[in-house]
Amino acid sequence: MRPPEVLRRASAYLARHDVESPLPTAEALLTSVLGVDRAGLYTRGQDLTPGEARAFGRALCLRCAGTPVQHMTGEQAFRRLTLVVRPGVFVPRPETEMLVEIALAELGEAPIVVDVGTGSGAIALAVKDERPGATVFATDLSREAVELARWNASRLGLEVDVREGDLLFPLATELRGRVDLVVSNPPYVGADAYGALPPEVRADPVAALVGGPALYERLMTEASSWLRPGGVLAVEVGADDGETIAEIFRPSFDGVRIEPDLAGRDRVVVGRRR
Ligand SMILES: C[S@@+](CC[C@H](N)C(=O)[O-])C[C@H]1O[C@@H](n2cnc3c(N)ncnc32)[C@H](O)[C@@H]1O
């Protein structure tokens, strides 16, 4: 069978199993199995070999059982970059691209930026890519995340200093009071809500998902002592958490605002250090 017909059937199969975006999912899995780009799927004039058909069938079954597509393809697009991703490190989400957009709008040409909880390096690398004059640091508690972020930085040729540890503690003390932007997409799912998350979300590490206001409060306190006066703290928040997090920021930050996403849900909270 030729790829277009394979895709039609695979997409119907994924839809029957309630997988979101069935056709793009089938395309992503088949491009990965065949080692071609999306256009190549539709122009390939040969049938799938039995080995390719078996590998694709396995990938479809794994997806239906809750394995994220990105764990099978090994990559995720984020703004202008293609990041390597792997199980054990949070897969960057499209909604976080908006946090980068908002953060960039706050920056001059040669700012000092810190991405706290960098995961695969998505935010830090996108900022460096789109604001090459920036000096960018990134931290993460997870050794696996630090290794992956460093790998992404080196393969993309983007200079980001990635350090292992809690919040901003891994940074050199001479940066205190000099940072222009602290940006973060911290874990924000409540422990009570974790069990109700879909399996493909629970495929991310628990430590990358479960957190909440106490972590934002620690981040806000730490960020206050590393940011210069007027420096910006920009964080992603859960859909209903904007006001709770904005309240945490207000005692130390000016101009605190909640930015909604395209669906009108709370997405980003921003403020300037007093
Ligand atoms: C929701 S993930 C976000 C990853 C990445 N910034 C992104 O948007 O794709 C949260 C990340 O924060 C890290 N993390 C959790 N607590 C942390 C802490 N106290 N200090 C530093 N990193 C932390 C986790 O290991 C995880 O990589």
PDB file of C-alpha atoms and ligand atoms in Angstrom:
ATOM      1  CA  MET A   1       0.000   0.000   0.000  1.00  0.00           C
ATOM      2  CA  ARG A   2       1.269   3.546  -0.850  1.00  0.00           C
ATOM      3  CA  PRO A   3       1.788   6.144   1.923  1.00  0.00           C
ATOM      4  CA  PRO A   4      -1.288   8.327   1.125  1.00  0.00           C
ATOM      5  CA  GLU A   5      -3.632   5.338   1.502  1.00  0.00           C
ATOM      6  CA  VAL A   6      -1.710   4.149   4.593  1.00  0.00           C
ATOM      7  CA  LEU A   7      -2.172   7.614   6.098  1.00  0.00           C
ATOM      8  CA  ARG A   8      -5.892   7.667   5.367  1.00  0.00           C
ATOM      9  CA  ARG A   9      -6.402   4.344   7.144  1.00  0.00           C
ATOM     10  CA  ALA A  10      -4.038   5.194  10.011  1.00  0.00           C
ATOM     11  CA  SER A  11      -5.762   8.494  10.590  1.00  0.00           C
ATOM     12  CA  ALA A  12      -9.185   6.766  10.781  1.00  0.00           C
ATOM     13  CA  TYR A  13      -7.696   4.211  13.222  1.00  0.00           C
ATOM     14  CA  LEU A  14      -6.288   6.955  15.483  1.00  0.00           C
ATOM     15  CA  ALA A  15      -9.600   8.851  15.375  1.00  0.00           C
ATOM     16  CA  ARG A  16     -11.451   5.689  16.480  1.00  0.00           C
ATOM     17  CA  HIS A  17      -9.087   5.557  19.472  1.00  0.00           C
ATOM     18  CA  ASP A  18      -9.818   9.224  20.339  1.00  0.00           C
ATOM     19  CA  VAL A  19      -6.280  10.368  19.542  1.00  0.00           C
ATOM     20  CA  GLU A  20      -6.186  14.144  18.988  1.00  0.00           C
ATOM     21  CA  SER A  21      -5.161  15.487  15.540  1.00  0.00           C
ATOM     22  CA  PRO A  22      -5.223  12.037  13.898  1.00  0.00           C
ATOM     23  CA  LEU A  23      -3.898  12.980  10.440  1.00  0.00           C
ATOM     24  CA  PRO A  24      -0.956  15.146  11.628  1.00  0.00           C
ATOM     25  CA  THR A  25      -0.146  12.409  14.158  1.00  0.00           C
ATOM     26  CA  ALA A  26      -0.144   9.703  11.470  1.00  0.00           C
ATOM     27  CA  GLU A  27       1.993  11.925   9.227  1.00  0.00           C
ATOM     28  CA  ALA A  28       4.525  12.612  11.979  1.00  0.00           C
ATOM     29  CA  LEU A  29       4.853   8.918  12.806  1.00  0.00           C
ATOM     30  CA  LEU A  30       5.143   7.838   9.172  1.00  0.00           C
ATOM     31  CA  THR A  31       7.742  10.505   8.296  1.00  0.00           C
ATOM     32  CA  SER A  32       9.767   9.252  11.253  1.00  0.00           C
ATOM     33  CA  VAL A  33       9.435   5.566  10.254  1.00  0.00           C
ATOM     34  CA  LEU A  34      10.263   6.232   6.567  1.00  0.00           C
ATOM     35  CA  GLY A  35      12.933   8.877   7.217  1.00  0.00           C
ATOM     36  CA  VAL A  36      11.361  11.331   4.746  1.00  0.00           C
ATOM     37  CA  ASP A  37       9.827  14.789   5.160  1.00  0.00           C
ATOM     38  CA  ARG A  38       6.084  15.429   4.925  1.00  0.00           C
ATOM     39  CA  ALA A  39       6.199  16.170   1.188  1.00  0.00           C
ATOM     40  CA  GLY A  40       8.073  12.894   0.689  1.00  0.00           C
ATOM     41  CA  LEU A  41       5.128  10.985   2.141  1.00  0.00           C
ATOM     42  CA  TYR A  42       2.841  12.168  -0.618  1.00  0.00           C
ATOM     43  CA  THR A  43       5.302  11.834  -3.483  1.00  0.00           C
ATOM     44  CA  ARG A  44       6.773   8.417  -2.659  1.00  0.00           C
ATOM     45  CA  GLY A  45       5.671   6.077  -5.406  1.00  0.00           C
ATOM     46  CA  GLN A  46       6.518   2.810  -3.604  1.00  0.00           C
ATOM     47  CA  ASP A  47       4.510   0.643  -1.251  1.00  0.00           C
ATOM     48  CA  LEU A  48       5.666   0.342   2.367  1.00  0.00           C
ATOM     49  CA  THR A  49       7.997  -2.636   2.826  1.00  0.00           C
ATOM     50  CA  PRO A  50       6.785  -5.284   5.329  1.00  0.00           C
ATOM     51  CA  GLY A  51       9.377  -3.973   7.837  1.00  0.00           C
ATOM     52  CA  GLU A  52       8.184  -0.368   7.450  1.00  0.00           C
ATOM     53  CA  ALA A  53       4.547  -1.440   7.764  1.00  0.00           C
ATOM     54  CA  ARG A  54       5.343  -3.349  10.977  1.00  0.00           C
ATOM     55  CA  ALA A  55       7.270  -0.413  12.471  1.00  0.00           C
ATOM     56  CA  PHE A  56       4.435   1.991  11.599  1.00  0.00           C
ATOM     57  CA  GLY A  57       1.830  -0.378  13.079  1.00  0.00           C
ATOM     58  CA  ARG A  58       3.842  -0.552  16.316  1.00  0.00           C
ATOM     59  CA  ALA A  59       4.067   3.255  16.457  1.00  0.00           C
ATOM     60  CA  LEU A  60       0.283   3.581  15.992  1.00  0.00           C
ATOM     61  CA  CYS A  61      -0.362   1.092  18.810  1.00  0.00           C
ATOM     62  CA  LEU A  62       2.019   2.915  21.149  1.00  0.00           C
ATOM     63  CA  ARG A  63       0.328   6.242  20.379  1.00  0.00           C
ATOM     64  CA  CYS A  64      -3.120   4.751  21.084  1.00  0.00           C
ATOM     65  CA  ALA A  65      -1.766   3.447  24.409  1.00  0.00           C
ATOM     66  CA  GLY A  66      -0.693   6.993  25.396  1.00  0.00           C
ATOM     67  CA  THR A  67       2.951   7.278  24.268  1.00  0.00           C
ATOM     68  CA  PRO A  68       3.545  10.873  23.081  1.00  0.00           C
ATOM     69  CA  VAL A  69       4.373  11.200  19.368  1.00  0.00           C
ATOM     70  CA  GLN A  70       7.513  13.140  20.296  1.00  0.00           C
ATOM     71  CA  HIS A  71       8.893  10.183  22.287  1.00  0.00           C
ATOM     72  CA  MET A  72       8.723   8.165  19.068  1.00  0.00           C
ATOM     73  CA  THR A  73       9.938  10.802  16.594  1.00  0.00           C
ATOM     74  CA  GLY A  74      12.557  12.159  19.046  1.00  0.00           C
ATOM     75  CA  GLU A  75      11.896  15.795  18.141  1.00  0.00           C
ATOM     76  CA  GLN A  76       9.617  18.754  18.737  1.00  0.00           C
ATOM     77  CA  ALA A  77       9.355  22.031  16.844  1.00  0.00           C
ATOM     78  CA  PHE A  78       9.523  25.112  19.074  1.00  0.00           C
ATOM     79  CA  ARG A  79       9.340  28.542  17.444  1.00  0.00           C
ATOM     80  CA  ARG A  80      12.131  28.501  14.776  1.00  0.00           C
ATOM     81  CA  LEU A  81      13.937  25.497  16.273  1.00  0.00           C
ATOM     82  CA  THR A  82      13.669  21.723  16.098  1.00  0.00           C
ATOM     83  CA  LEU A  83      14.600  20.350  19.506  1.00  0.00           C
ATOM     84  CA  VAL A  84      15.698  16.824  20.320  1.00  0.00           C
ATOM     85  CA  VAL A  85      13.402  15.397  22.999  1.00  0.00           C
ATOM     86  CA  ARG A  86      13.422  12.143  24.897  1.00  0.00           C
ATOM     87  CA  PRO A  87      11.540  10.328  27.671  1.00  0.00           C
ATOM     88  CA  GLY A  88      12.623  11.610  31.096  1.00  0.00           C
ATOM     89  CA  VAL A  89      12.572  15.292  30.058  1.00  0.00           C
ATOM     90  CA  PHE A  90       9.478  17.501  29.594  1.00  0.00           C
ATOM     91  CA  VAL A  91       8.374  17.843  25.953  1.00  0.00           C
ATOM     92  CA  PRO A  92       7.959  21.565  25.128  1.00  0.00           C
ATOM     93  CA  ARG A  93       4.394  22.631  24.368  1.00  0.00           C
ATOM     94  CA  PRO A  94       3.220  25.054  21.672  1.00  0.00           C
ATOM     95  CA  GLU A  95       1.547  27.303  24.287  1.00  0.00           C
ATOM     96  CA  THR A  96       4.977  28.098  25.783  1.00  0.00           C
ATOM     97  CA  GLU A  97       5.940  29.817  22.512  1.00  0.00           C
ATOM     98  CA  MET A  98       3.724  32.681  23.678  1.00  0.00           C
ATOM     99  CA  LEU A  99       5.818  33.080  26.852  1.00  0.00           C
ATOM    100  CA  VAL A 100       8.898  33.532  24.640  1.00  0.00           C
ATOM    101  CA  GLU A 101       7.050  36.111  22.501  1.00  0.00           C
ATOM    102  CA  ILE A 102       6.084  38.136  25.569  1.00  0.00           C
ATOM    103  CA  ALA A 103       9.548  37.846  27.096  1.00  0.00           C
ATOM    104  CA  LEU A 104      11.279  39.002  23.878  1.00  0.00           C
ATOM    105  CA  ALA A 105       9.037  42.065  23.714  1.00  0.00           C
ATOM    106  CA  GLU A 106      10.379  43.138  27.125  1.00  0.00           C
ATOM    107  CA  LEU A 107      14.064  42.861  26.161  1.00  0.00           C
ATOM    108  CA  GLY A 108      16.722  45.212  24.791  1.00  0.00           C
ATOM    109  CA  GLU A 109      19.426  44.073  22.363  1.00  0.00           C
ATOM    110  CA  ALA A 110      21.998  42.687  24.838  1.00  0.00           C
ATOM    111  CA  PRO A 111      20.121  41.530  27.933  1.00  0.00           C
ATOM    112  CA  ILE A 112      21.089  38.987  30.592  1.00  0.00           C
ATOM    113  CA  VAL A 113      18.407  36.277  30.640  1.00  0.00           C
ATOM    114  CA  VAL A 114      17.818  33.291  32.921  1.00  0.00           C
ATOM    115  CA  ASP A 115      15.431  30.440  32.033  1.00  0.00           C
ATOM    116  CA  VAL A 116      14.547  28.590  35.252  1.00  0.00           C
ATOM    117  CA  GLY A 117      13.521  24.926  34.797  1.00  0.00           C
ATOM    118  CA  THR A 118      14.720  24.747  31.214  1.00  0.00           C
ATOM    119  CA  GLY A 119      13.832  21.099  30.412  1.00  0.00           C
ATOM    120  CA  SER A 120      14.992  20.473  26.832  1.00  0.00           C
ATOM    121  CA  GLY A 121      16.287  24.079  26.714  1.00  0.00           C
ATOM    122  CA  ALA A 122      13.301  25.306  24.683  1.00  0.00           C
ATOM    123  CA  ILE A 123      12.817  28.809  26.133  1.00  0.00           C
ATOM    124  CA  ALA A 124      16.504  29.614  26.644  1.00  0.00           C
ATOM    125  CA  LEU A 125      17.453  28.432  23.150  1.00  0.00           C
ATOM    126  CA  ALA A 126      14.565  30.242  21.450  1.00  0.00           C
ATOM    127  CA  VAL A 127      15.526  33.493  23.236  1.00  0.00           C
ATOM    128  CA  LYS A 128      19.175  33.109  22.185  1.00  0.00           C
ATOM    129  CA  ASP A 129      18.117  32.251  18.634  1.00  0.00           C
ATOM    130  CA  GLU A 130      15.854  35.282  18.311  1.00  0.00           C
ATOM    131  CA  ARG A 131      17.936  37.748  20.365  1.00  0.00           C
ATOM    132  CA  PRO A 132      21.531  36.757  19.503  1.00  0.00           C
ATOM    133  CA  GLY A 133      22.985  39.611  21.591  1.00  0.00           C
ATOM    134  CA  ALA A 134      21.524  38.104  24.792  1.00  0.00           C
ATOM    135  CA  THR A 135      23.666  36.349  27.403  1.00  0.00           C
ATOM    136  CA  VAL A 136      21.502  33.387  28.318  1.00  0.00           C
ATOM    137  CA  PHE A 137      21.671  31.097  31.351  1.00  0.00           C
ATOM    138  CA  ALA A 138      19.405  28.133  32.040  1.00  0.00           C
ATOM    139  CA  THR A 139      18.932  25.972  35.126  1.00  0.00           C
ATOM    140  CA  ASP A 140      17.172  22.724  35.946  1.00  0.00           C
ATOM    141  CA  LEU A 141      17.021  20.421  38.966  1.00  0.00           C
ATOM    142  CA  SER A 142      17.043  17.406  36.677  1.00  0.00           C
ATOM    143  CA  ARG A 143      20.411  16.061  35.486  1.00  0.00           C
ATOM    144  CA  GLU A 144      18.726  14.509  32.440  1.00  0.00           C
ATOM    145  CA  ALA A 145      17.193  17.855  31.483  1.00  0.00           C
ATOM    146  CA  VAL A 146      20.529  19.650  31.880  1.00  0.00           C
ATOM    147  CA  GLU A 147      22.262  17.090  29.655  1.00  0.00           C
ATOM    148  CA  LEU A 148      19.546  17.326  26.991  1.00  0.00           C
ATOM    149  CA  ALA A 149      19.479  21.146  27.044  1.00  0.00           C
ATOM    150  CA  ARG A 150      23.290  21.195  26.638  1.00  0.00           C
ATOM    151  CA  TRP A 151      23.012  18.734  23.754  1.00  0.00           C
ATOM    152  CA  ASN A 152      20.347  20.863  22.043  1.00  0.00           C
ATOM    153  CA  ALA A 153      22.473  23.996  22.541  1.00  0.00           C
ATOM    154  CA  SER A 154      25.525  22.349  21.008  1.00  0.00           C
ATOM    155  CA  ARG A 155      23.740  20.796  18.015  1.00  0.00           C
ATOM    156  CA  LEU A 156      21.934  24.082  17.277  1.00  0.00           C
ATOM    157  CA  GLY A 157      25.131  26.110  17.744  1.00  0.00           C
ATOM    158  CA  LEU A 158      23.448  28.389  20.305  1.00  0.00           C
ATOM    159  CA  GLU A 159      25.491  29.580  23.271  1.00  0.00           C
ATOM    160  CA  VAL A 160      23.480  29.002  26.438  1.00  0.00           C
ATOM    161  CA  ASP A 161      25.113  28.309  29.806  1.00  0.00           C
ATOM    162  CA  VAL A 162      23.079  25.420  31.308  1.00  0.00           C
ATOM    163  CA  ARG A 163      23.530  24.669  35.022  1.00  0.00           C
ATOM    164  CA  GLU A 164      22.134  21.978  37.289  1.00  0.00           C
ATOM    165  CA  GLY A 165      20.399  22.995  40.506  1.00  0.00           C
ATOM    166  CA  ASP A 166      17.475  24.635  42.268  1.00  0.00           C
ATOM    167  CA  LEU A 167      15.913  27.798  40.763  1.00  0.00           C
ATOM    168  CA  LEU A 168      18.621  30.506  40.362  1.00  0.00           C
ATOM    169  CA  PHE A 169      21.076  29.114  42.937  1.00  0.00           C
ATOM    170  CA  PRO A 170      23.463  27.635  40.315  1.00  0.00           C
ATOM    171  CA  LEU A 171      24.263  31.121  38.945  1.00  0.00           C
ATOM    172  CA  ALA A 172      27.492  32.971  39.769  1.00  0.00           C
ATOM    173  CA  THR A 173      26.888  35.465  42.593  1.00  0.00           C
ATOM    174  CA  GLU A 174      28.243  38.391  40.536  1.00  0.00           C
ATOM    175  CA  LEU A 175      25.026  38.212  38.491  1.00  0.00           C
ATOM    176  CA  ARG A 176      22.944  39.216  41.529  1.00  0.00           C
ATOM    177  CA  GLY A 177      21.024  42.407  40.825  1.00  0.00           C
ATOM    178  CA  ARG A 178      22.105  42.434  37.145  1.00  0.00           C
ATOM    179  CA  VAL A 179      19.663  40.081  35.394  1.00  0.00           C
ATOM    180  CA  ASP A 180      17.244  41.717  32.900  1.00  0.00           C
ATOM    181  CA  LEU A 181      14.792  38.821  32.559  1.00  0.00           C
ATOM    182  CA  VAL A 182      13.920  35.723  34.561  1.00  0.00           C
ATOM    183  CA  VAL A 183      11.616  33.537  32.493  1.00  0.00           C
ATOM    184  CA  SER A 184      10.137  30.221  33.566  1.00  0.00           C
ATOM    185  CA  ASN A 185       7.559  27.588  32.772  1.00  0.00           C
ATOM    186  CA  PRO A 186       7.584  25.911  36.196  1.00  0.00           C
ATOM    187  CA  PRO A 187       5.610  22.793  37.133  1.00  0.00           C
ATOM    188  CA  TYR A 188       2.110  24.014  37.918  1.00  0.00           C
ATOM    189  CA  VAL A 189      -0.257  21.040  38.066  1.00  0.00           C
ATOM    190  CA  GLY A 190      -1.664  20.494  41.589  1.00  0.00           C
ATOM    191  CA  ALA A 191      -0.794  17.113  43.158  1.00  0.00           C
ATOM    192  CA  ASP A 192      -4.544  16.363  43.389  1.00  0.00           C
ATOM    193  CA  ALA A 193      -5.025  16.966  39.634  1.00  0.00           C
ATOM    194  CA  TYR A 194      -2.101  14.775  38.531  1.00  0.00           C
ATOM    195  CA  GLY A 195      -4.071  11.494  38.417  1.00  0.00           C
ATOM    196  CA  ALA A 196      -6.664  12.992  36.051  1.00  0.00           C
ATOM    197  CA  LEU A 197      -4.090  14.031  33.423  1.00  0.00           C
ATOM    198  CA  PRO A 198      -4.178  12.108  30.130  1.00  0.00           C
ATOM    199  CA  PRO A 199      -1.536   9.352  29.746  1.00  0.00           C
ATOM    200  CA  GLU A 200       0.495  11.316  27.164  1.00  0.00           C
ATOM    201  CA  VAL A 201       0.857  14.185  29.669  1.00  0.00           C
ATOM    202  CA  ARG A 202       1.776  11.781  32.488  1.00  0.00           C
ATOM    203  CA  ALA A 203       4.548  10.489  30.196  1.00  0.00           C
ATOM    204  CA  ASP A 204       6.455  13.640  31.266  1.00  0.00           C
ATOM    205  CA  PRO A 205       8.406  13.429  34.548  1.00  0.00           C
ATOM    206  CA  VAL A 206       6.292  14.100  37.670  1.00  0.00           C
ATOM    207  CA  ALA A 207       8.827  16.713  38.823  1.00  0.00           C
ATOM    208  CA  ALA A 208       8.227  18.639  35.585  1.00  0.00           C
ATOM    209  CA  LEU A 209       4.458  18.675  36.084  1.00  0.00           C
ATOM    210  CA  VAL A 210       3.536  18.819  39.763  1.00  0.00           C
ATOM    211  CA  GLY A 211       4.040  22.131  41.525  1.00  0.00           C
ATOM    212  CA  GLY A 212       1.993  25.205  42.170  1.00  0.00           C
ATOM    213  CA  PRO A 213       1.858  28.477  44.109  1.00  0.00           C
ATOM    214  CA  ALA A 214       4.549  27.582  46.689  1.00  0.00           C
ATOM    215  CA  LEU A 215       7.101  27.074  43.908  1.00  0.00           C
ATOM    216  CA  TYR A 216       6.094  30.381  42.235  1.00  0.00           C
ATOM    217  CA  GLU A 217       6.507  32.104  45.580  1.00  0.00           C
ATOM    218  CA  ARG A 218      10.053  30.750  45.971  1.00  0.00           C
ATOM    219  CA  LEU A 219      10.812  31.678  42.368  1.00  0.00           C
ATOM    220  CA  MET A 220       9.484  35.205  42.869  1.00  0.00           C
ATOM    221  CA  THR A 221      11.568  35.705  46.045  1.00  0.00           C
ATOM    222  CA  GLU A 222      14.720  34.384  44.377  1.00  0.00           C
ATOM    223  CA  ALA A 223      14.141  36.292  41.135  1.00  0.00           C
ATOM    224  CA  SER A 224      13.759  39.548  43.098  1.00  0.00           C
ATOM    225  CA  SER A 225      17.323  39.286  44.330  1.00  0.00           C
ATOM    226  CA  TRP A 226      18.846  38.454  40.911  1.00  0.00           C
ATOM    227  CA  LEU A 227      16.893  40.928  38.752  1.00  0.00           C
ATOM    228  CA  ARG A 228      18.074  44.517  38.369  1.00  0.00           C
ATOM    229  CA  PRO A 229      15.509  47.150  39.413  1.00  0.00           C
ATOM    230  CA  GLY A 230      13.052  47.254  36.472  1.00  0.00           C
ATOM    231  CA  GLY A 231      14.073  43.723  35.402  1.00  0.00           C
ATOM    232  CA  VAL A 232      11.255  41.449  34.255  1.00  0.00           C
ATOM    233  CA  LEU A 233       9.870  38.206  35.665  1.00  0.00           C
ATOM    234  CA  ALA A 234       7.683  36.331  33.146  1.00  0.00           C
ATOM    235  CA  VAL A 235       6.151  32.953  33.984  1.00  0.00           C
ATOM    236  CA  GLU A 236       3.732  30.538  32.396  1.00  0.00           C
ATOM    237  CA  VAL A 237       0.720  29.680  34.584  1.00  0.00           C
ATOM    238  CA  GLY A 238      -2.122  27.155  34.599  1.00  0.00           C
ATOM    239  CA  ALA A 239      -5.371  28.166  32.878  1.00  0.00           C
ATOM    240  CA  ASP A 240      -7.131  29.271  36.093  1.00  0.00           C
ATOM    241  CA  ASP A 241      -4.093  30.377  38.090  1.00  0.00           C
ATOM    242  CA  GLY A 242      -3.403  33.876  36.733  1.00  0.00           C
ATOM    243  CA  GLU A 243      -4.850  35.855  39.631  1.00  0.00           C
ATOM    244  CA  THR A 244      -3.314  33.600  42.319  1.00  0.00           C
ATOM    245  CA  ILE A 245       0.160  34.012  40.829  1.00  0.00           C
ATOM    246  CA  ALA A 246      -0.310  37.745  40.110  1.00  0.00           C
ATOM    247  CA  GLU A 247      -1.174  38.205  43.831  1.00  0.00           C
ATOM    248  CA  ILE A 248       2.107  36.512  44.763  1.00  0.00           C
ATOM    249  CA  PHE A 249       4.038  38.921  42.481  1.00  0.00           C
ATOM    250  CA  ARG A 250       2.342  42.214  43.460  1.00  0.00           C
ATOM    251  CA  PRO A 251       4.190  42.947  46.740  1.00  0.00           C
ATOM    252  CA  SER A 252       7.580  43.045  44.953  1.00  0.00           C
ATOM    253  CA  PHE A 253       6.748  43.719  41.293  1.00  0.00           C
ATOM    254  CA  ASP A 254       5.199  46.662  39.431  1.00  0.00           C
ATOM    255  CA  GLY A 255       2.874  46.555  36.434  1.00  0.00           C
ATOM    256  CA  VAL A 256       1.877  42.951  37.104  1.00  0.00           C
ATOM    257  CA  ARG A 257      -0.344  41.715  34.289  1.00  0.00           C
ATOM    258  CA  ILE A 258      -1.988  38.461  33.232  1.00  0.00           C
ATOM    259  CA  GLU A 259      -1.720  37.625  29.525  1.00  0.00           C
ATOM    260  CA  PRO A 260      -4.373  35.263  28.153  1.00  0.00           C
ATOM    261  CA  ASP A 261      -3.752  32.795  25.316  1.00  0.00           C
ATOM    262  CA  LEU A 262      -5.746  32.729  22.071  1.00  0.00           C
ATOM    263  CA  ALA A 263      -8.464  30.677  23.777  1.00  0.00           C
ATOM    264  CA  GLY A 264      -8.813  33.380  26.468  1.00  0.00           C
ATOM    265  CA  ARG A 265      -7.297  31.253  29.266  1.00  0.00           C
ATOM    266  CA  ASP A 266      -4.681  32.648  31.673  1.00  0.00           C
ATOM    267  CA  ARG A 267      -1.280  31.764  30.248  1.00  0.00           C
ATOM    268  CA  VAL A 268       1.472  34.177  31.322  1.00  0.00           C
ATOM    269  CA  VAL A 269       2.028  36.491  34.307  1.00  0.00           C
ATOM    270  CA  VAL A 270       4.574  39.313  33.902  1.00  0.00           C
ATOM    271  CA  GLY A 271       5.898  41.977  36.269  1.00  0.00           C
ATOM    272  CA  ARG A 272       8.828  44.376  36.721  1.00  0.00           C
ATOM    273  CA  ARG A 273      11.024  44.300  39.815  1.00  0.00           C
ATOM    274  CA  ARG A 274      10.435  47.378  41.952  1.00  0.00           C
TER     275      ARG A 274
HETATM  276  C1  LIG B   1       7.008  22.293  32.936  1.00  0.00           C
HETATM  277  S1  LIG B   1       8.693  21.814  32.727  1.00  0.00           S
HETATM  278  C2  LIG B   1       9.205  23.115  31.601  1.00  0.00           C
HETATM  279  C3  LIG B   1      10.426  22.784  30.780  1.00  0.00           C
HETATM  280  C4  LIG B   1      10.767  23.838  29.711  1.00  0.00           C
HETATM  281  N1  LIG B   1      11.014  25.131  30.310  1.00  0.00           N
HETATM  282  C5  LIG B   1       9.643  23.954  28.700  1.00  0.00           C
HETATM  283  O1  LIG B   1       8.855  24.910  28.785  1.00  0.00           O
HETATM  284  O2  LIG B   1       9.550  23.084  27.824  1.00  0.00           O
HETATM  285  C6  LIG B   1       9.389  22.328  34.287  1.00  0.00           C
HETATM  286  C7  LIG B   1      10.891  22.090  34.439  1.00  0.00           C
HETATM  287  O3  LIG B   1      11.301  22.650  35.684  1.00  0.00           O
HETATM  288  C8  LIG B   1      12.223  21.790  36.323  1.00  0.00           C
HETATM  289  N2  LIG B   1      12.177  22.096  37.751  1.00  0.00           N
HETATM  290  C9  LIG B   1      11.225  21.745  38.660  1.00  0.00           C
HETATM  291  N3  LIG B   1      11.519  22.284  39.863  1.00  0.00           N
HETATM  292  C10 LIG B   1      12.669  22.991  39.710  1.00  0.00           C
HETATM  293  C11 LIG B   1      13.467  23.773  40.594  1.00  0.00           C
HETATM  294  N4  LIG B   1      13.141  23.928  41.895  1.00  0.00           N
HETATM  295  N5  LIG B   1      14.582  24.361  40.115  1.00  0.00           N
HETATM  296  C12 LIG B   1      14.940  24.195  38.797  1.00  0.00           C
HETATM  297  N6  LIG B   1      14.217  23.472  37.929  1.00  0.00           N
HETATM  298  C13 LIG B   1      13.100  22.890  38.379  1.00  0.00           C
HETATM  299  C14 LIG B   1      11.770  20.396  35.919  1.00  0.00           C
HETATM  300  O4  LIG B   1      12.821  19.459  36.039  1.00  0.00           O
HETATM  301  C15 LIG B   1      11.310  20.625  34.467  1.00  0.00           C
HETATM  302  O5  LIG B   1      12.360  20.410  33.559  1.00  0.00           O
END
